[in-house]
Coordinates of C-alpha atoms in Angstrom, one line a residue:
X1 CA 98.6 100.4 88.8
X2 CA 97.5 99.9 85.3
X3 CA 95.0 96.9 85.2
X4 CA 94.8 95.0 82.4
X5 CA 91.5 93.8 80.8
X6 CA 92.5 90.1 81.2
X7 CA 92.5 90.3 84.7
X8 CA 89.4 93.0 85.2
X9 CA 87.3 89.8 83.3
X10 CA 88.7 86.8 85.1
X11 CA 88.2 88.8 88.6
X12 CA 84.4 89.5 87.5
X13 CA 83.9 85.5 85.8
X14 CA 85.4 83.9 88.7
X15 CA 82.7 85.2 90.9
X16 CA 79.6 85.4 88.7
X17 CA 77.4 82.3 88.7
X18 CA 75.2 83.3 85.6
X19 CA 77.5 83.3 82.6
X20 CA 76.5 83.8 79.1
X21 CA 78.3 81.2 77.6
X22 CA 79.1 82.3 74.1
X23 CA 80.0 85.6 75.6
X24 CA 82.1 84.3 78.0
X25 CA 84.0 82.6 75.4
X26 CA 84.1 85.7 73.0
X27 CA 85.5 87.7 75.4
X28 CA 87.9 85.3 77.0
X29 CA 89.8 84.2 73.6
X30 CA 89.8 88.0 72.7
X31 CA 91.8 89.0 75.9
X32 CA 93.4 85.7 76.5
X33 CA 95.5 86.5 72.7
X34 CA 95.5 90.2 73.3
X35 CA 97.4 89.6 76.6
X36 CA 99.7 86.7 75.3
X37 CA 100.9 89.3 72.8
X38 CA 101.6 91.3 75.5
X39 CA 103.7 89.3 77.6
X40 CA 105.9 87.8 74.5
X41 CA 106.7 91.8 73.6
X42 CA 107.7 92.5 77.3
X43 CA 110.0 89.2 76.8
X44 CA 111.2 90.9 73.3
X45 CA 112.4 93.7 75.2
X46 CA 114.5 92.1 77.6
X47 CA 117.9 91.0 78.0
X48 CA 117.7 87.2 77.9
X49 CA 118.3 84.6 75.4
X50 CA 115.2 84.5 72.6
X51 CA 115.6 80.4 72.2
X52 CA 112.8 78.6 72.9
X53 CA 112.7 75.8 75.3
X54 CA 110.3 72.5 74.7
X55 CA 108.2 71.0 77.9
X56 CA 111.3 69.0 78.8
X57 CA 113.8 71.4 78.9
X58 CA 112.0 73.4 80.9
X59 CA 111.6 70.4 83.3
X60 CA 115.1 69.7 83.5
X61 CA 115.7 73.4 85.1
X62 CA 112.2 74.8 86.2
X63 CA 112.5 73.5 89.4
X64 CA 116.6 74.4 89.9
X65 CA 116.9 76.3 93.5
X66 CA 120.8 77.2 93.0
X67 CA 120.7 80.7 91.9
X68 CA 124.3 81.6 93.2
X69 CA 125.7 84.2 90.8
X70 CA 124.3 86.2 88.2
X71 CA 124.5 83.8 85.6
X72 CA 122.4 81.8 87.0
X73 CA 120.5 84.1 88.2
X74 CA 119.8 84.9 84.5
X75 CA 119.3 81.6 83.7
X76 CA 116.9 81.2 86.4
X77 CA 114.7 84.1 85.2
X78 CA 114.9 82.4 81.4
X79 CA 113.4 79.3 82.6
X80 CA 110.7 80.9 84.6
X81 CA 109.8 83.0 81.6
X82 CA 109.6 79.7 79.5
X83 CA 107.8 77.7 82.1
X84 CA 105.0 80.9 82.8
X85 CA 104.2 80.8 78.8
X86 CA 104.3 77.8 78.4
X87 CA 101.3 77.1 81.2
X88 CA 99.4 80.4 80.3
X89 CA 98.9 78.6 77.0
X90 CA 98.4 75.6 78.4
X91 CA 95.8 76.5 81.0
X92 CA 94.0 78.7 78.1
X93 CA 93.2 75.3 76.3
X94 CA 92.6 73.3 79.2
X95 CA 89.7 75.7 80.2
X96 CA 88.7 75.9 76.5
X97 CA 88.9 72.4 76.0
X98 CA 87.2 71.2 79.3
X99 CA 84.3 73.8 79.0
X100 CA 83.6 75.5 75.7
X101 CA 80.9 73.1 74.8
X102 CA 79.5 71.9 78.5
X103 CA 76.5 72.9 79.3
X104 CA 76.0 74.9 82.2
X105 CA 79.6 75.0 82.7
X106 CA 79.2 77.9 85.2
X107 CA 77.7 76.2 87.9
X108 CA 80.9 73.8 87.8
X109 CA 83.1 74.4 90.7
X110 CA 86.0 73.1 88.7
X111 CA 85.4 76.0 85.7
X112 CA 85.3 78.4 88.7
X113 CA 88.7 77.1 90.1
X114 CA 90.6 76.6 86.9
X115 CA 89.6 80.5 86.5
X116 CA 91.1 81.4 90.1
X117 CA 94.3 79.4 89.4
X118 CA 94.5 81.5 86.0
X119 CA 94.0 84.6 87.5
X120 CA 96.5 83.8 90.0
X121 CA 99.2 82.4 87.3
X122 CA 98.3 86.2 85.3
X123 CA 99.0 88.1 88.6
X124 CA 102.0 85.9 89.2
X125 CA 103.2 86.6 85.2
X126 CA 102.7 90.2 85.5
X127 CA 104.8 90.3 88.7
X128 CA 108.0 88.2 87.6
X129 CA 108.2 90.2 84.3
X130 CA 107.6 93.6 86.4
X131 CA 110.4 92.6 88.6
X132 CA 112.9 91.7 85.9
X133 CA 112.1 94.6 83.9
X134 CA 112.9 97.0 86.9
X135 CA 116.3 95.2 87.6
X136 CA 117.1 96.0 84.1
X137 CA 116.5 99.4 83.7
X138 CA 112.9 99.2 82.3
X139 CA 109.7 100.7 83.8
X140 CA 106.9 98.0 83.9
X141 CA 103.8 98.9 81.4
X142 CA 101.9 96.9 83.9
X143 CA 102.3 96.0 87.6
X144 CA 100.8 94.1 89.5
X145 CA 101.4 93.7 93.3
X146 CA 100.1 89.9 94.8
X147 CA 100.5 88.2 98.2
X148 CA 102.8 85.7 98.3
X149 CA 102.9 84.7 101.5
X150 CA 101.0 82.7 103.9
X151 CA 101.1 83.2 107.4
X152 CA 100.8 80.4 110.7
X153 CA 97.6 82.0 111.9
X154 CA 96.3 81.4 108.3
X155 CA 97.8 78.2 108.0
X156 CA 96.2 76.9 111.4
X157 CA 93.0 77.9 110.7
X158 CA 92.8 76.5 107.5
X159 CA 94.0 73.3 109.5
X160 CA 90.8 73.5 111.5
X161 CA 88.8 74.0 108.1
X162 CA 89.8 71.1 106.7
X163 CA 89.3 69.1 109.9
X164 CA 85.3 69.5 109.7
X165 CA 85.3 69.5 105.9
X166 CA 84.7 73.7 105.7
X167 CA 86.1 74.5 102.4
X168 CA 87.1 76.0 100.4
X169 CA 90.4 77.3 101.5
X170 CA 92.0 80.8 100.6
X171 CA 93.9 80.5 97.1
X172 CA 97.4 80.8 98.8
X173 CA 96.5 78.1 101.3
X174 CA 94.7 76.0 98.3
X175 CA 98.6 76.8 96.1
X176 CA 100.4 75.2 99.2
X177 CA 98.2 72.6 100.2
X178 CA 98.5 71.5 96.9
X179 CA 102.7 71.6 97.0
X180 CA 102.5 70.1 100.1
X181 CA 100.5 67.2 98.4
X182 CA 102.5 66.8 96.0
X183 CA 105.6 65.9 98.3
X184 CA 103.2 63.7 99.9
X185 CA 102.3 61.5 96.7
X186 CA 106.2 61.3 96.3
X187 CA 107.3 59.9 99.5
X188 CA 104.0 58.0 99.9
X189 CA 104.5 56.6 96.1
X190 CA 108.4 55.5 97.1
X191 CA 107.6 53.7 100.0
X192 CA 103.9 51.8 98.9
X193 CA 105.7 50.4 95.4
X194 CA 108.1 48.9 97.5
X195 CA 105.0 47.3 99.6
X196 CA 106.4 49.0 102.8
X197 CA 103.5 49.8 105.3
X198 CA 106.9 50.9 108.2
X199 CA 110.0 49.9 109.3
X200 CA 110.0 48.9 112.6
X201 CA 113.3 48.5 115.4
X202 CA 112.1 45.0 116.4
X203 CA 114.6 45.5 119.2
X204 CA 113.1 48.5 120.6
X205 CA 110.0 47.6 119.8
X206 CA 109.7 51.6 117.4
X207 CA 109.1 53.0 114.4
X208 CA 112.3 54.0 112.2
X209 CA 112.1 57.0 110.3
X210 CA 113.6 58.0 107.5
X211 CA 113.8 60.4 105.0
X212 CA 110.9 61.3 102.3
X213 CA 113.0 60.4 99.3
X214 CA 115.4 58.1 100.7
X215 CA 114.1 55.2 98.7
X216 CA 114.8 57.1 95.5
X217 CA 118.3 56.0 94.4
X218 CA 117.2 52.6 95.6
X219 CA 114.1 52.8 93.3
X220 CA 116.0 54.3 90.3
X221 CA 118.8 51.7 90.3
X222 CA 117.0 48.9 90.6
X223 CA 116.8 46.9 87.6
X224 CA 113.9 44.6 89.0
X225 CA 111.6 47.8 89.3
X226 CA 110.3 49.1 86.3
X227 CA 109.1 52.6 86.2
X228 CA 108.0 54.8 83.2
X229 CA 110.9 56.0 81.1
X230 CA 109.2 59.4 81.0
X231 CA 110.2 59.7 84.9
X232 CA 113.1 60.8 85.8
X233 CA 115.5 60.5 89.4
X234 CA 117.0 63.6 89.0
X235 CA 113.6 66.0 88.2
X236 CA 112.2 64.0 91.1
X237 CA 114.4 64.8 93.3
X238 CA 114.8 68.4 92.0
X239 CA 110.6 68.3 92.5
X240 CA 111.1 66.9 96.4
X241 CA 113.4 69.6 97.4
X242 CA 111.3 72.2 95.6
X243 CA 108.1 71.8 97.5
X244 CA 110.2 72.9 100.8
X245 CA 110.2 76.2 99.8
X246 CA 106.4 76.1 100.1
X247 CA 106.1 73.9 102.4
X248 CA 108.7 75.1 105.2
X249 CA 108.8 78.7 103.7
X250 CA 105.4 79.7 103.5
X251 CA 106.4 80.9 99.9
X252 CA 103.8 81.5 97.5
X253 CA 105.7 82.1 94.0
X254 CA 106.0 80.9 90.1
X255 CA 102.6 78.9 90.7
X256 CA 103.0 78.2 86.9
X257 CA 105.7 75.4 88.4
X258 CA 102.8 73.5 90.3
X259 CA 101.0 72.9 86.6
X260 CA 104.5 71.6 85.3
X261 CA 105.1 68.8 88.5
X262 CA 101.3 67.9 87.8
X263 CA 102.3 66.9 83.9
X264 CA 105.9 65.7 84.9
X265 CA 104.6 63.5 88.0
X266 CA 101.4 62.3 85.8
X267 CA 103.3 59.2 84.1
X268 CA 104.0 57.9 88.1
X269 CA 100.4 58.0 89.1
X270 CA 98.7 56.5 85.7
X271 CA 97.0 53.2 85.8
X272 CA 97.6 50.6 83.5
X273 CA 96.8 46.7 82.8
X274 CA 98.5 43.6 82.7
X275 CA 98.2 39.8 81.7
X276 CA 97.5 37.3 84.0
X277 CA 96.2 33.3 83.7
X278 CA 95.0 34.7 79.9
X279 CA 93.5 37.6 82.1
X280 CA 93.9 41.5 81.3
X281 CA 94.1 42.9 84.8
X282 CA 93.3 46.8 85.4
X283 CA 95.2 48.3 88.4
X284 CA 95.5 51.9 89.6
X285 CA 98.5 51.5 90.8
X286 CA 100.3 50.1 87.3
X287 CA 102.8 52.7 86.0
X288 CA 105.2 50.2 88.6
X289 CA 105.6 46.6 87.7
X290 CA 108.1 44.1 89.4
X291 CA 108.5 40.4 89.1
X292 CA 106.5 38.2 91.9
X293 CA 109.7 35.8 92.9
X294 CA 111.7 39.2 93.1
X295 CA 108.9 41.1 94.9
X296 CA 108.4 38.1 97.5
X297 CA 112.3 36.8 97.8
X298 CA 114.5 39.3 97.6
X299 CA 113.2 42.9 98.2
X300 CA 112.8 43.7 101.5
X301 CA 116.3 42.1 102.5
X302 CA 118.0 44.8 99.3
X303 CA 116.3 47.3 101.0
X304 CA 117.4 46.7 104.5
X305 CA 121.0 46.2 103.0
X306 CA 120.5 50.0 101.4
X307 CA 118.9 51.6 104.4
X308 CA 121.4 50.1 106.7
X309 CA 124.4 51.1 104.5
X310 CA 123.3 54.5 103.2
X311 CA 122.2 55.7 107.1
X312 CA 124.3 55.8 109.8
X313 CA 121.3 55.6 112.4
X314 CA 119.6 52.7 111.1
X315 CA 123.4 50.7 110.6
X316 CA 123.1 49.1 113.8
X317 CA 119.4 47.9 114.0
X318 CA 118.0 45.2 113.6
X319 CA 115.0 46.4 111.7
X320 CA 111.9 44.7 109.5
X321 CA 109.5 45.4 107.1
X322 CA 106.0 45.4 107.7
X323 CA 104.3 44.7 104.3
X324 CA 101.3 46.1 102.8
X325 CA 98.7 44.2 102.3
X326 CA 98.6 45.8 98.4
X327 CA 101.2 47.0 97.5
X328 CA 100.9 50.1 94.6
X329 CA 102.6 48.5 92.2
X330 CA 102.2 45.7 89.5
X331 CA 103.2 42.5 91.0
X332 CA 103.3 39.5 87.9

């Protein structure tokens, strides 16, 4: 296996707890460019369309799990290739940007994690273009040969970790915890807008369940819910059915796609203000805004109409909403 220098500096920095800083710097640029050039010759070299793709483009596809066929197979591959330079770059400035000029940036456990993630989306890099270069006839420069998988015993362990606040977990448990999260804030996002705390089966006196993103064509149709035009139903969805890879699969691959559901998903999380009685009103929760009389009159009896219509299992029940108290959303 040749090793390249990037990743002989990032395994030695991630660890060390006395960094020069202006070396660290020095070197890091140096290598960070050095391998960039690398990667975008390896891409030269290979048999896929040299067009560019911008942030959204690569949103629209990144996260596409048909891959039936060898052109989109292909296609698959492109996107990937897009998406991995497109966060190598991006993680190089965060880092830069975040801790060039702090001061005593390496006794920051966030420098030290930003580096492990980066070593990681490398390794991962090196990997994807190894593999395509093989399918296509060409022997790899530079292999590199990660673990992509996690397994239960590590999973339930890292269960018990977390339950007496023993961290930090393994990187691939940190990769999937942090998927799995992200599917969380999703469902958990769909459901508190709406000011749902459950849904209960008065009649049976139980909770109905339903599915994570089942409130999301009801969401995105809804002309009394306004939601960032930067967010999209269909990359949502495409996100939501991504994370069960990870989740369900124990699959550990293209961590450069966690990076790009962080920036897409950031416009759904951002707080913003509002006017009230001559008042500007800060809320976390106001990317969401919806009318008060629409909120209090009408909501939950559209969404009982949509749940009972769209499932089968929930047709026949007389069901309720239990409100929350706040709901995550703007309410004017």
């Amino acid at each position: 296996m040749n090793t390249s220098c990037l990743e002989l500096f990032l395994l030695y920095y991630k660890e060390d707890q006395n960094i020069n800083q202006d070396n660290f710097f020095h070197y890091f640029d140096i290598l960070y460019n050095k391998a960039l050039e690398e990667i975008k010759n390896r891409l030269n070299n290979l048999p896929i369309n040299k067009k560019e793709y911008s942030l959204e483009q690569i949103s629209k596809e990144v996260f596409n799990l048909n891959i039936d066929g060898a052109e989109r197979l292909n296609m698959y591959y492109k996107v990937q290739f897009e998406a991995m330079i497109y966060v190598f770059k991006d993680y190089y400035k965060i880092i830069s940007n975040n801790f060039r000029d702090l001061e005593n940036f390496y006794n920051n456990i966030k420098f030290h994690g930003a580096l492990q993630y980066y070593l990681y989306l490398y390794g991962n890099i090196l990997c994807i273009l190894g593999e395509f270069e093989i399918r296509n006839g060409i022997k790899p420069i530079r292999e590199f040969v990660i673990k992509n998988r996690v397994d239960s015993f590590e999973v339930f362990n890292s269960s018990l970790n977390l339950k007496n606040d023993n961290i930090p977990l393994s990187p691939l448990l940190s990769f999937n915890s942090s998927v799995f999260l992200i599917r969380q804030s999703i469902e958990l996002k769909l459901k508190n807008m709406l000011g749902i705390d459950y849904i209960l089966d008065i009649d049976n006196k139980e909770l109905v369940k339903i599915p994570g993103d089942s409130l999301l064509d009801f969401v995105f149709n809804n002309k009394n819910i306004e939601i960032p035009d930067t967010i999209q139903k269909g990359i949502l969805k495409k996100i939501h059915e991504w994370t069960q890879l990870f989740i369900h699969g124990g699959f550990i691959i293209n961590i450069w796609q966690i990076h790009i559901a962080h920036i897409i998903l950031k416009d759904l999380f951002q707080p913003n203000s509002y006017e009230h009685d001559d008042k500007r009103i800060f809320s976390i929760y106001g990317s969401v805004k919806m009318k008060k009389n629409y909120y209090d009159n009408q909501l939950d009896k559209e969404i009982i109409d949509y749940l009972k219509k769209t499932y089968k299992y929930v047709s026949n029940k007389n069901i309720e909403i239990i409100k929350l108290k706040n709901p995550e959303a703007i309410i004017y």
